[in-house]
Short mmCIF file of C-alpha atoms in Angstrom, two decimals:
data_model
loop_
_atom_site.label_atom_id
_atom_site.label_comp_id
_atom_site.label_asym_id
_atom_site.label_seq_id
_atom_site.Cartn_x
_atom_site.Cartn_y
_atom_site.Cartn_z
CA UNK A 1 11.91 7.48 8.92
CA UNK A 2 8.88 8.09 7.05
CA UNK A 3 7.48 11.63 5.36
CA UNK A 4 4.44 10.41 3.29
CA UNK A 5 1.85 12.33 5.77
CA UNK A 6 3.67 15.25 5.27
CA UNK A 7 1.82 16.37 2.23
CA UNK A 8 1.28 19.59 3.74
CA UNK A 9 4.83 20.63 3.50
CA UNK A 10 5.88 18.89 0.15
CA UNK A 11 6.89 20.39 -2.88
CA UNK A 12 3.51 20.54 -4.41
CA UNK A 13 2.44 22.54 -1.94
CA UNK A 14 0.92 26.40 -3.69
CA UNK A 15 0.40 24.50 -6.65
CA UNK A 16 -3.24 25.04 -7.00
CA UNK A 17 -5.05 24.06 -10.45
CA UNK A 18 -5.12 28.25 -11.91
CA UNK A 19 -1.46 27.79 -11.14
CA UNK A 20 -0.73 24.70 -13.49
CA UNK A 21 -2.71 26.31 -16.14
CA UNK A 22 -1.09 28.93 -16.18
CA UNK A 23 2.46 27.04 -16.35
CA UNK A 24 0.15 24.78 -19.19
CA UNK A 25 -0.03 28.29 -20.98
CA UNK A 26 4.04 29.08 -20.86
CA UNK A 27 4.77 26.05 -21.54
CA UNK A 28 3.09 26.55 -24.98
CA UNK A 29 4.30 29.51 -25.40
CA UNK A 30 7.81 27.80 -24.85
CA UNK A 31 7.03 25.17 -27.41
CA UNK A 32 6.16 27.79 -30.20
CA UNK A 33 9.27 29.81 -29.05
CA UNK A 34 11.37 26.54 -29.48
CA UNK A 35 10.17 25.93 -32.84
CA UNK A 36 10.44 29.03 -34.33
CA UNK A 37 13.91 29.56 -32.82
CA UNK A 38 14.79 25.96 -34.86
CA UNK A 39 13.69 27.35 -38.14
CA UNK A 40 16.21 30.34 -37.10
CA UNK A 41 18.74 28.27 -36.76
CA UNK A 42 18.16 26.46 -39.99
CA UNK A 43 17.40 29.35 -42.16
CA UNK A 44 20.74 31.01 -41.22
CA UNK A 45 22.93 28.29 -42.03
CA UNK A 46 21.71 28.75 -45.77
CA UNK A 47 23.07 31.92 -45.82
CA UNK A 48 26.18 30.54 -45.98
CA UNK A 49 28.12 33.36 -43.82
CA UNK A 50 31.60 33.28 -43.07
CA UNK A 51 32.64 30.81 -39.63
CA UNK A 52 32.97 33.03 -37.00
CA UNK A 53 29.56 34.85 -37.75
CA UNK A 54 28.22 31.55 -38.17
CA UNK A 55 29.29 29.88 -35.44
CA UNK A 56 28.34 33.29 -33.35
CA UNK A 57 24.62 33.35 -34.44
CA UNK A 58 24.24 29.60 -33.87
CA UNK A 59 25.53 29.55 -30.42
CA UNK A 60 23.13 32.65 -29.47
CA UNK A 61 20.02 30.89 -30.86
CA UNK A 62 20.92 27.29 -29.33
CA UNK A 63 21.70 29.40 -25.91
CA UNK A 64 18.31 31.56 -26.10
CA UNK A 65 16.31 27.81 -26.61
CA UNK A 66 18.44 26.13 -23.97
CA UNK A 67 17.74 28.70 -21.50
CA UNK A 68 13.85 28.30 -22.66
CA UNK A 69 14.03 25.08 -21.69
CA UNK A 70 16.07 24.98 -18.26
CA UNK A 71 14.20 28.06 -16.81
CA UNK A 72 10.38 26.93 -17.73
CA UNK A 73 10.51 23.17 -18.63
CA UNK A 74 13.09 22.61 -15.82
CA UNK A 75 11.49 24.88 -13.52
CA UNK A 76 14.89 26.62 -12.88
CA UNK A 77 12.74 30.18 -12.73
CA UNK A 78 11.33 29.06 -9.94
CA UNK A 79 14.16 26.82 -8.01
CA UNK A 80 15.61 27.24 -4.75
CA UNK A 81 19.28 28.42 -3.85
CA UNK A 82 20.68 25.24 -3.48
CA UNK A 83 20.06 23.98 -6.95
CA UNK A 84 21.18 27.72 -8.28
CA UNK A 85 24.29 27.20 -5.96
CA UNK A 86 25.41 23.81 -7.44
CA UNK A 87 24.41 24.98 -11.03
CA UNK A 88 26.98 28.05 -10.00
CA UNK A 89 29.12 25.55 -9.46
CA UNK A 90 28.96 23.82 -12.55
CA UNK A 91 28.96 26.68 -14.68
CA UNK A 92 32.36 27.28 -13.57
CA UNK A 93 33.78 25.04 -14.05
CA UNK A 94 32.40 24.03 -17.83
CA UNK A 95 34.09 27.62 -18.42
CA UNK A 96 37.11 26.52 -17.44
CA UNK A 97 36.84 23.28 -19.23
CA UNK A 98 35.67 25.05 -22.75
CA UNK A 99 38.53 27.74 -21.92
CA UNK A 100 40.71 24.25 -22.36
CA UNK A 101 41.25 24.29 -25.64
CA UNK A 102 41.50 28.00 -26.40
CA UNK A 103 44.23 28.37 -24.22
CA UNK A 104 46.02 25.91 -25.94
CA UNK A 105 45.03 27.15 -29.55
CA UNK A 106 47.74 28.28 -30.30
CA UNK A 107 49.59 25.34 -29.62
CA UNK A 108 51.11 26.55 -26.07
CA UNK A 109 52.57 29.98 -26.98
CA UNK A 110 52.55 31.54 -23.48
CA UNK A 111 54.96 28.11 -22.60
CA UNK A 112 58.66 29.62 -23.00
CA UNK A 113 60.41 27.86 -25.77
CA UNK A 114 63.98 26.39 -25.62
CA UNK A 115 66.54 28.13 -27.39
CA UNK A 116 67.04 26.03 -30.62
CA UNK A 117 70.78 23.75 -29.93
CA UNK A 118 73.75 25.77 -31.49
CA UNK A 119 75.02 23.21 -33.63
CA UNK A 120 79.14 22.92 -33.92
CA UNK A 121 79.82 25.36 -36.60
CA UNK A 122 78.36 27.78 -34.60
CA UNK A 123 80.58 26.57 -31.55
CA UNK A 124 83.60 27.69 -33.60
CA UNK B 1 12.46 0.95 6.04
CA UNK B 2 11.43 3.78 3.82
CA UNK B 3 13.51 6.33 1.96
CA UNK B 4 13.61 9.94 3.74
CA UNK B 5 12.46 13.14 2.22
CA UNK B 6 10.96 11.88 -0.84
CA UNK B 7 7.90 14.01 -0.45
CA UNK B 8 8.35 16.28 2.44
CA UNK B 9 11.42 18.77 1.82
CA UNK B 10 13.94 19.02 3.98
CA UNK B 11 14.01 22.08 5.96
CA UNK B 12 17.97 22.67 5.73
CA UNK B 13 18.02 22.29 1.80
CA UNK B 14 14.27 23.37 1.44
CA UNK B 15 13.74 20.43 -1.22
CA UNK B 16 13.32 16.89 -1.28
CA UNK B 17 16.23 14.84 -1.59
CA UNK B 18 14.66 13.31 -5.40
CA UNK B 19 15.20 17.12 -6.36
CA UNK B 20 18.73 17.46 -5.01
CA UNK B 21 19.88 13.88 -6.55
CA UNK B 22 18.83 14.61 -9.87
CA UNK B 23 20.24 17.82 -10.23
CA UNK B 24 23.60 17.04 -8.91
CA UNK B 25 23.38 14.01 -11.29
CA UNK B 26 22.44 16.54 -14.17
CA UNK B 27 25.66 18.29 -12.82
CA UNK B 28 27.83 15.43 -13.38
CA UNK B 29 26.24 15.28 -17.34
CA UNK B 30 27.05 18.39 -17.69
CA UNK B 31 31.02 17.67 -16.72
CA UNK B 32 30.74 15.22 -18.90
CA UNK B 33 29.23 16.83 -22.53
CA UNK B 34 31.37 19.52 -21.48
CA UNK B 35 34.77 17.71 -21.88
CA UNK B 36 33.85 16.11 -25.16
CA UNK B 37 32.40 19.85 -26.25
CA UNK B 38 35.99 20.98 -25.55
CA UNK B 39 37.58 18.28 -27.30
CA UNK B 40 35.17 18.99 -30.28
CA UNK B 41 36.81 22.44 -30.26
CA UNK B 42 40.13 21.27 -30.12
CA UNK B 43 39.63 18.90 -32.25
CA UNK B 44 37.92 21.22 -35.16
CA UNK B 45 40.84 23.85 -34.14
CA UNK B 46 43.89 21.67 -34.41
CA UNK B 47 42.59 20.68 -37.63
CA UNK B 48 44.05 22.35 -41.04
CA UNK B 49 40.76 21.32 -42.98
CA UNK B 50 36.82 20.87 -41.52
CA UNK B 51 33.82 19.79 -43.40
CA UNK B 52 30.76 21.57 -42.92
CA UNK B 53 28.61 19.46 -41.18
CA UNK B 54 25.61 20.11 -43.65
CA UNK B 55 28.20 19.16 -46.77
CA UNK B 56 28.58 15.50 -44.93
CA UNK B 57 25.15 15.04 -42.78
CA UNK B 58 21.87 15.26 -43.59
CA UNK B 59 20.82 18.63 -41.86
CA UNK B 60 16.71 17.87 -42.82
CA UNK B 61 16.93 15.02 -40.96
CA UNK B 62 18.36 16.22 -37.33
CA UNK B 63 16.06 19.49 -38.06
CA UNK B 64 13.11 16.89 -37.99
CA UNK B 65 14.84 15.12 -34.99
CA UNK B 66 15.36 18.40 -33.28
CA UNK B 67 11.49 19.08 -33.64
CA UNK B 68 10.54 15.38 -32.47
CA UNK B 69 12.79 15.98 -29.37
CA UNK B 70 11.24 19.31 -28.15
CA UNK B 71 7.98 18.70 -28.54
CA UNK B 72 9.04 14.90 -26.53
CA UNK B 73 9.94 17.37 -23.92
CA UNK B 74 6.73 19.23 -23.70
CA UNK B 75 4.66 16.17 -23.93
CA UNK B 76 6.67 15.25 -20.93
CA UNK B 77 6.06 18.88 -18.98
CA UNK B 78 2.63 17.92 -19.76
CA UNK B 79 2.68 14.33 -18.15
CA UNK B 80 4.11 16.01 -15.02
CA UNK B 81 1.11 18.90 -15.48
CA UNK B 82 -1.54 16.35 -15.73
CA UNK B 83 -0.86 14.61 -12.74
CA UNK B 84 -0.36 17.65 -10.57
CA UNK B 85 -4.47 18.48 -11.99
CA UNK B 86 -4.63 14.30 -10.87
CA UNK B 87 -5.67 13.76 -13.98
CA UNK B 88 -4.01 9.87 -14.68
CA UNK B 89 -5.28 9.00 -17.88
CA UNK B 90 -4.16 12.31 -19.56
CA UNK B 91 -0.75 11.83 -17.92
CA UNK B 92 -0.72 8.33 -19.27
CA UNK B 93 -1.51 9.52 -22.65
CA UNK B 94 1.30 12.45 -22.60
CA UNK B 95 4.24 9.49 -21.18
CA UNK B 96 3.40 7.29 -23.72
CA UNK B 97 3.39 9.61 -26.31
CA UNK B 98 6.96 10.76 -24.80
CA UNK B 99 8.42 7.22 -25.16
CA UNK B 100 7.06 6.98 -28.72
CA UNK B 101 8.61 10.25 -29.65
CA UNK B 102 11.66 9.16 -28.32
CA UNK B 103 11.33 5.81 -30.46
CA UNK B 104 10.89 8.43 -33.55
CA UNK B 105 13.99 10.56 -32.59
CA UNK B 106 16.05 6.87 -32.48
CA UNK B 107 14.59 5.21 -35.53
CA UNK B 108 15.96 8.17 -37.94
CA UNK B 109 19.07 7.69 -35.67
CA UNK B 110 19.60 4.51 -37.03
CA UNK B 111 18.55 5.11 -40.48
CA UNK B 112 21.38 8.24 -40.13
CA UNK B 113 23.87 5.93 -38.79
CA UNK B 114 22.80 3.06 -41.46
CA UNK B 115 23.19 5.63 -44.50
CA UNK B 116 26.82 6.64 -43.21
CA UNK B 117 28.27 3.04 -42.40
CA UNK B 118 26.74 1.55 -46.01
CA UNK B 119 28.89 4.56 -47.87
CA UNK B 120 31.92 3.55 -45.02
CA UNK B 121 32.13 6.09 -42.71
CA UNK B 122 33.08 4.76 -39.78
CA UNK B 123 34.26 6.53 -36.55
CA UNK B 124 38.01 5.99 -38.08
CA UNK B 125 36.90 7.75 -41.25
CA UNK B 126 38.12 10.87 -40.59
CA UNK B 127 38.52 13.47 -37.31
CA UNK B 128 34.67 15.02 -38.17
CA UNK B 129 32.89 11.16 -37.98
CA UNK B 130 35.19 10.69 -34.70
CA UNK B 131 33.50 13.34 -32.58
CA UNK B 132 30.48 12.47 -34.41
CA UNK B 133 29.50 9.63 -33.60
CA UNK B 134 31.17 9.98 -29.89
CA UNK B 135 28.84 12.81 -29.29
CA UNK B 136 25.93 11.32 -31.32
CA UNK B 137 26.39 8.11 -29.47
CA UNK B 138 26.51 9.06 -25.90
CA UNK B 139 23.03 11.73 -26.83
CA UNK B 140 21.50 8.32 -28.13
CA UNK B 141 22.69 6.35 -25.46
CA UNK B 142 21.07 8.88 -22.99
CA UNK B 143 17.61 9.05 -24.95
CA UNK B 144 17.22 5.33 -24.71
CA UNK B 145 18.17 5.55 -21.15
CA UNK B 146 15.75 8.08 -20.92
CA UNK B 147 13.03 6.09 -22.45
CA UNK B 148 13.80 3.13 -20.39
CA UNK B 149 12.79 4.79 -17.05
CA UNK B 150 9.63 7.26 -19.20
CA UNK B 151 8.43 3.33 -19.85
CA UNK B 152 8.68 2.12 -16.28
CA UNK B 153 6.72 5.15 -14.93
CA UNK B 154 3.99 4.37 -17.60
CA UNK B 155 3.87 0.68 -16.66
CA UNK B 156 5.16 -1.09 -13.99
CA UNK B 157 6.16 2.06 -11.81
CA UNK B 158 2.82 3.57 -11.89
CA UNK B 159 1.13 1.74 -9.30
CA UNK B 160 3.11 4.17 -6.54
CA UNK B 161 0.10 6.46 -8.04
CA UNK B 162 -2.02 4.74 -5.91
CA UNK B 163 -0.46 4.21 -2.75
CA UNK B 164 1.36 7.64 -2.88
CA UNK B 165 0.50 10.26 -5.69
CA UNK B 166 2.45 12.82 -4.68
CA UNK B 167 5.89 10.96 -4.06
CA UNK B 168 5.26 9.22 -7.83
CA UNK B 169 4.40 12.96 -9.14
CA UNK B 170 8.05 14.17 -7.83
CA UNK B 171 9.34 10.96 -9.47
CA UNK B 172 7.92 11.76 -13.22
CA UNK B 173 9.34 15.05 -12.18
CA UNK B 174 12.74 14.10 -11.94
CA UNK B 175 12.72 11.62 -14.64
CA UNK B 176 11.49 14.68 -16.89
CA UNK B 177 14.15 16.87 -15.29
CA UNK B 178 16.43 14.02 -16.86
CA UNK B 179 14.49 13.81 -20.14
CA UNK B 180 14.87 17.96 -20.49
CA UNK B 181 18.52 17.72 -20.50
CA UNK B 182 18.88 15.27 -23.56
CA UNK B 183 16.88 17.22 -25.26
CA UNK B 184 18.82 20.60 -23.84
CA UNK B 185 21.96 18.69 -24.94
CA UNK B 186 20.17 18.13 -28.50
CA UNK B 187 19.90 21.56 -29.22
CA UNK B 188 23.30 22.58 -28.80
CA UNK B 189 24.56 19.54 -30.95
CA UNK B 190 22.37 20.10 -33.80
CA UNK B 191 23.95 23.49 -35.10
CA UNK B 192 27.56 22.06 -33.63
CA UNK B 193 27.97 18.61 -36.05
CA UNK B 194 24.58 19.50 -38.41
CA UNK B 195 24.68 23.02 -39.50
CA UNK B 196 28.35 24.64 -38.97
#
């Protein structure tokens, strides 16, 4: 089965050259974003704050430039359902696998422990 | 016989089946960073004592790698731009200067991994240099795997320009989808094992 003469309907199609200068622009824009949101991320970890803040603050700036980068470098802003669907999908369940090891934090305490054995003494 | 879909989109899915392929691929990545993410936390959790990953690594060099790796990515945006304008020769500029970047980002890889082995810290060293270099390794593994394919669309692959522009634009595409997730990966590890 062969599709090459369908250029009319292919993926390209709306793309006209004012359009990829504009996405030329944003992407620019992105870049500078990117690279100010790096020396962010740097600077703060010389403050030296305590973990949790730490750990907070770095998350937030490595999620703001991730998102940068899947919604205008990987086009996701402008993706169709099914992608958004399977990306749904996958979202899910990296929650679930991240949840993982905070549920078991603290070492299994929801799990109901055994009684500890009555030793003889006790017996009598 | 040739391969369906690769430039007309389907009308059921509304894409071509390049698009889908990659992304369900990138899916699979994700599964897979994920898990070793989570074992990174339970890892660092379980553990009565962490090092700080700037007190152990050197933070100046992955901040340098970090900036080599996102402007590899817009380079690469820009390859893809350039041959939507069918502009060849600036795309082939803007790949090659992609794979080169990517050369950078592994050549202070191995002078990072060289530094750490000569004082002895291997991956049994300790918990941190564990997930470390798991983590580090698989990213690097990806980046050359990355480059690998960047190269072939530079060389060898780009003949397909000729005979069929727009299925070799949806190619460099994909491959850059590809190339946009190391780097997405990237920034996530850098704080993680670098700054924290």
């Amino acid at each position: 089965m062969s599709d090459h003469a369908a250029t009319s309907h292919d993926d390209h199609a709306g793309h006209d050259p004012a359009d990829i200068d504009r996405h030329v622009r944003v992407y620019i824009m992105v870049f500078v974003a990117l690279m100010v949101l790096t020396i962010v991320t740097v600077a703060v970890s010389r403050f030296h704050l305590s973990v949790p803040v730490a750990v907070s603050v770095a998350l937030l700036v490595a999620t703001i430039k991730g998102a940068l980068v899947a919604c205008y470098f990987m086009h996701l802003i402008s993706e169709k359902k099914l992608i958004f669907a399977v990306l749904g999908l996958t979202a899910a369940f990296f929650i679930v696998l991240l949840a993982l090891p905070v549920l078991t934090h603290e070492d299994g305490y929801w799990i109901p422990q055994p009684a500890p054995a009555q030793t003889d003494a006790e017996h009598k | 016989m040739d391969i369906p879909y690769t430039v007309a989109v389907r009308r059921d899915t509304g894409l071509n089946n390049g698009k889908i392929g990659i992304w369900l691929f990138l899916a699979s990545e994700v599964m897979l960073f994920g898990a070793l993410f989570a074992s990174y936390i339970l890892i660092r959790t379980g553990s009565p004592s962490w090092p700080r990953g700037d007190t152990v690594l050197d933070y100046r060099l992955a901040t340098f790698n970090t900036i080599v790796l996102i402007t590899s990515s817009v380079t690469m945006v820009m390859a893809w731009a350039s041959l939507m304008r069918r502009k060849f020769g600036t795309f082939r500029i803007y790949m090659g200067a992609t794979v080169l970047l990517g050369g950078v980002f592994l050549l202070v890889k191995y002078f990072e991994y060289s530094h750490h082995l000569h004082l002895g810290e291997y991956p049994s060293h300790s918990n941190f240099f564990a997930i470390y270099y798991t983590l580090t390794g698989l990213h690097m593994l990806h980046v050359i795997g990355g480059m690998v394919v960047n190269a072939y669309f530079w060389g060898p692959g780009a003949k397909l320009w000729d005979k069929n522009p727009v299925w070799f634009t949806n190619r460099v595409e994909h491959s850059g989808l590809f190339w946009h997730f190391v780097d997405l990966v990237w920034i996530f590890l850098f704080p993680t094992l670098y700054l924290l």
